[in-house]
Coordinates of C-alpha atoms in Angstrom, one line a residue:
Chain A
X12 CA 78.3 179.2 134.2
X13 CA 79.0 181.2 137.3
X14 CA 76.9 183.9 138.8
X15 CA 77.2 186.4 141.7
X16 CA 74.5 187.9 143.8
X17 CA 74.9 190.9 145.9
X18 CA 71.7 191.2 147.8
X19 CA 72.0 194.7 149.0
X20 CA 72.2 197.5 146.4
X21 CA 72.8 200.1 149.1
X22 CA 74.0 199.8 152.7
X23 CA 73.9 202.9 154.9
X24 CA 76.1 202.8 158.0
X25 CA 77.1 205.3 160.6
X26 CA 80.8 206.2 160.8
X27 CA 82.8 203.9 163.2
X28 CA 80.1 201.2 163.1
X29 CA 80.8 197.7 161.7
X30 CA 79.6 196.7 158.3
X31 CA 79.0 193.5 156.3
X32 CA 78.4 193.4 152.6
X33 CA 76.9 190.1 151.4
X34 CA 77.9 188.1 148.4
X35 CA 76.7 184.7 147.2
X36 CA 77.8 182.9 144.2
X37 CA 76.8 180.0 142.1
X38 CA 79.2 177.7 140.3
X39 CA 79.5 174.0 139.5
X40 CA 83.3 174.0 139.8
X41 CA 86.0 175.5 142.0
X42 CA 86.3 179.2 142.0
X43 CA 88.5 182.1 142.9
X44 CA 86.7 184.9 144.7
X45 CA 87.4 188.7 144.8
X46 CA 86.2 191.9 146.2
X47 CA 86.8 195.1 144.4
X48 CA 86.1 198.8 145.3
X49 CA 85.3 201.5 142.9
X50 CA 85.5 205.2 143.8
X51 CA 83.6 207.7 141.7
X52 CA 85.1 208.2 138.2
X53 CA 87.8 205.6 138.9
X54 CA 88.6 202.1 137.9
X55 CA 88.4 199.1 140.2
X56 CA 90.8 198.5 143.0
X57 CA 91.3 195.0 144.4
X58 CA 90.4 194.8 148.1
X59 CA 91.1 191.1 148.7
X60 CA 91.1 187.7 147.1
X61 CA 90.5 184.1 147.9
X62 CA 92.5 181.6 145.8
X63 CA 92.9 178.7 148.2
X64 CA 93.9 177.9 151.8
X65 CA 92.6 179.8 154.8
X66 CA 89.0 180.7 154.4
X67 CA 89.4 184.0 156.2
X68 CA 91.3 186.5 154.0
X69 CA 92.4 190.0 155.0
X70 CA 92.7 192.8 152.5
X71 CA 93.6 196.4 152.3
X72 CA 92.0 199.3 154.3
X73 CA 91.0 197.0 157.2
X74 CA 88.6 194.8 155.2
X75 CA 88.3 191.1 155.5
X76 CA 86.1 188.4 154.0
X77 CA 85.3 184.8 154.8
X78 CA 84.8 182.1 152.2
X79 CA 82.0 179.7 153.1
X80 CA 81.9 176.8 150.6
X81 CA 78.8 175.2 152.0
X82 CA 76.8 178.4 151.8
X83 CA 78.6 179.5 148.6
X84 CA 79.2 182.9 150.2
X85 CA 82.0 185.4 150.5
X86 CA 80.8 188.2 152.7
X87 CA 83.0 191.3 153.2
X88 CA 83.4 192.9 156.6
X89 CA 85.0 195.8 158.3
X90 CA 84.8 196.4 162.1
X91 CA 84.8 200.2 161.9
X92 CA 84.1 202.2 158.8
X93 CA 85.2 205.7 157.9
X94 CA 83.8 208.4 155.6
X95 CA 86.5 207.5 153.1
X96 CA 85.0 204.0 152.7
X97 CA 82.0 205.5 150.8
X98 CA 82.2 203.8 147.5
X99 CA 80.8 201.0 145.3
X100 CA 81.9 197.5 146.2
X101 CA 81.8 194.6 143.8
X102 CA 82.1 190.9 144.5
X103 CA 83.5 188.8 141.6
X104 CA 84.1 185.1 140.9
X105 CA 86.2 183.3 138.4
X106 CA 85.9 179.6 137.6
X107 CA 89.1 177.6 137.7
X108 CA 90.1 175.7 134.6
X109 CA 91.3 172.1 135.1
X110 CA 94.5 172.7 133.2
X111 CA 95.3 175.9 135.0
X112 CA 94.1 179.4 134.4
X113 CA 90.6 180.7 135.0
X114 CA 87.6 182.3 133.3
X115 CA 87.1 186.0 133.0
X116 CA 85.6 187.7 136.1
X117 CA 81.8 187.6 136.7
X118 CA 80.8 190.5 138.8
X119 CA 77.8 191.1 141.1
X120 CA 75.7 194.2 140.6
X121 CA 77.6 196.1 143.3
X122 CA 76.7 197.5 146.7
X123 CA 76.9 201.2 147.4
X124 CA 78.3 201.7 150.8
X125 CA 77.1 205.0 152.3
X126 CA 78.8 206.2 155.4
X127 CA 76.8 208.6 157.5
X128 CA 78.5 211.0 160.0
Chain B
X1 CA 105.6 200.5 138.8
X2 CA 103.2 202.4 136.7
X3 CA 99.6 201.2 136.7
X4 CA 97.4 200.2 133.8
X5 CA 96.8 203.1 131.5
X6 CA 94.0 203.6 129.1
X7 CA 93.6 206.1 126.3
X8 CA 91.6 208.1 125.6
X9 CA 89.8 208.7 128.9
X10 CA 86.7 210.2 127.3
X11 CA 85.3 209.7 123.8
X12 CA 82.2 210.9 122.0
X13 CA 81.1 209.1 118.8
X14 CA 78.1 209.0 116.6
X15 CA 76.0 205.9 116.0
X16 CA 77.3 203.9 113.1
X17 CA 80.9 204.9 113.6
X18 CA 83.7 202.7 114.9
X19 CA 86.0 203.3 117.8
X20 CA 89.4 202.0 119.0
X21 CA 90.4 202.0 122.6
X22 CA 93.9 201.4 123.9
X23 CA 95.3 199.8 127.0
X24 CA 98.8 199.5 128.3
X25 CA 99.3 196.9 131.0
X26 CA 101.5 197.0 134.0
X27 CA 105.1 196.3 133.0
X28 CA 105.7 192.5 133.0
X29 CA 102.0 191.6 132.8
X30 CA 101.2 189.5 129.8
X31 CA 97.4 189.1 130.1
X32 CA 94.9 191.9 129.3
X33 CA 91.2 191.6 129.8
X34 CA 88.4 194.0 128.8
X35 CA 85.2 194.7 130.6
X36 CA 82.1 196.9 129.9
X37 CA 80.4 198.7 132.7
X38 CA 76.9 200.1 132.3
X39 CA 74.3 201.2 134.8
X40 CA 71.8 198.6 133.5
X41 CA 74.0 195.5 133.0
X42 CA 76.8 196.2 135.4
X43 CA 80.3 194.9 134.8
X44 CA 80.5 192.4 132.0
X45 CA 83.5 190.5 130.7
X46 CA 84.4 191.1 127.0
X47 CA 87.5 189.1 126.3
X48 CA 91.0 188.3 127.5
X49 CA 94.3 188.3 125.5
X50 CA 97.4 186.4 126.5
X51 CA 100.6 186.3 124.4
X52 CA 98.8 188.0 121.5
X53 CA 96.0 185.3 121.4
X54 CA 92.4 185.6 122.5
X55 CA 92.1 183.1 125.3
X56 CA 88.6 183.8 126.6
X57 CA 85.5 185.6 125.3
X58 CA 82.4 186.9 126.9
X59 CA 78.9 187.0 125.4
X60 CA 79.2 190.0 123.1
X61 CA 78.4 190.4 119.4
X62 CA 81.1 190.2 116.8
X63 CA 81.2 194.1 116.5
X64 CA 83.4 193.9 119.6
X65 CA 86.9 192.8 118.8
X66 CA 90.4 193.2 120.1
X67 CA 94.0 192.4 119.7
X68 CA 97.2 192.3 121.6
X69 CA 100.6 193.3 120.5
X70 CA 104.0 191.7 121.2
X71 CA 104.6 194.3 123.9
X72 CA 101.3 193.2 125.6
X73 CA 99.6 196.4 124.8
X74 CA 96.0 195.8 123.7
X75 CA 93.4 197.6 121.7
X76 CA 89.7 197.1 121.6
X77 CA 87.6 197.9 118.6
X78 CA 83.8 198.4 118.4
X79 CA 82.4 198.7 114.9
X80 CA 79.0 200.1 113.8
X81 CA 78.4 201.8 117.2
X82 CA 75.0 201.6 118.8
X83 CA 73.5 203.9 121.5
X84 CA 73.7 200.9 123.8
X85 CA 77.4 200.8 123.5
X86 CA 77.7 203.9 125.7
X87 CA 79.6 202.6 128.7
X88 CA 82.8 202.7 130.7
X89 CA 85.3 200.3 129.2
X90 CA 87.7 198.9 131.7
X91 CA 91.0 197.2 130.9
X92 CA 92.7 194.9 133.4
X93 CA 96.1 193.3 133.4
X94 CA 97.5 190.3 135.2
X95 CA 100.8 188.5 135.2
X96 CA 99.7 185.2 133.7
X97 CA 96.8 183.7 131.9
X98 CA 93.6 183.7 133.8
X99 CA 92.4 186.1 136.4
X100 CA 94.2 185.2 139.6
X101 CA 94.7 188.9 140.4
X102 CA 93.7 191.6 138.0
X103 CA 94.7 195.3 138.1
X104 CA 92.3 197.7 136.5
X105 CA 92.9 200.9 134.6
X106 CA 90.8 204.0 135.1
X107 CA 88.6 203.2 132.1
X108 CA 87.5 204.9 128.9
X109 CA 84.1 206.6 129.0
X110 CA 82.5 206.1 125.6
X111 CA 79.4 208.1 124.8
X112 CA 77.5 207.3 121.6
X113 CA 75.1 209.9 120.3

């Protein structure tokens, strides 16, 4: 079974500074990887995904992530954050099925990104 | 396109009662998944339905059940509610089976007293 570890429960960052949110996963098979963002009292919004191909993926709102298979990591980065980026960020993994399709998403515990003015 | 809609948005029930939550996926999406979000356990996968069939199930007791209709709308039912069932229940839809890219609704906040 897969698992996801987000080492940092909270990350405070000054506005316009760069940020990296860490995500490591564990799985015995190939996986799809995702980052979602959740604003207060809202559902989850997909930031970006890795399905296959280039290990550097770009998403919405200036975010990007790099898939590192050897380190089983999928860290999220943004070069310059804004107050509006304050939210909860979730890393998720889904194990691929050999016949097509995939498992339900397994989420990390989330990282609360706090932007300080 | 309209997004995923969930009804009701808020619900208060008493322990021992049952509850039904509804989810309408994005038009054209045939897969619906349900997740439970709590402060203690985080986000946990409940089950996935595709073409009216449950294709995948998480590790939840049998009190949690669901179904999907021919128009892809889905309902989730929880019987004999417990205090620990208080949570935000999120529905997500995707075009095909599996979870290549899921779009989430705003959730239903269930409070059990």
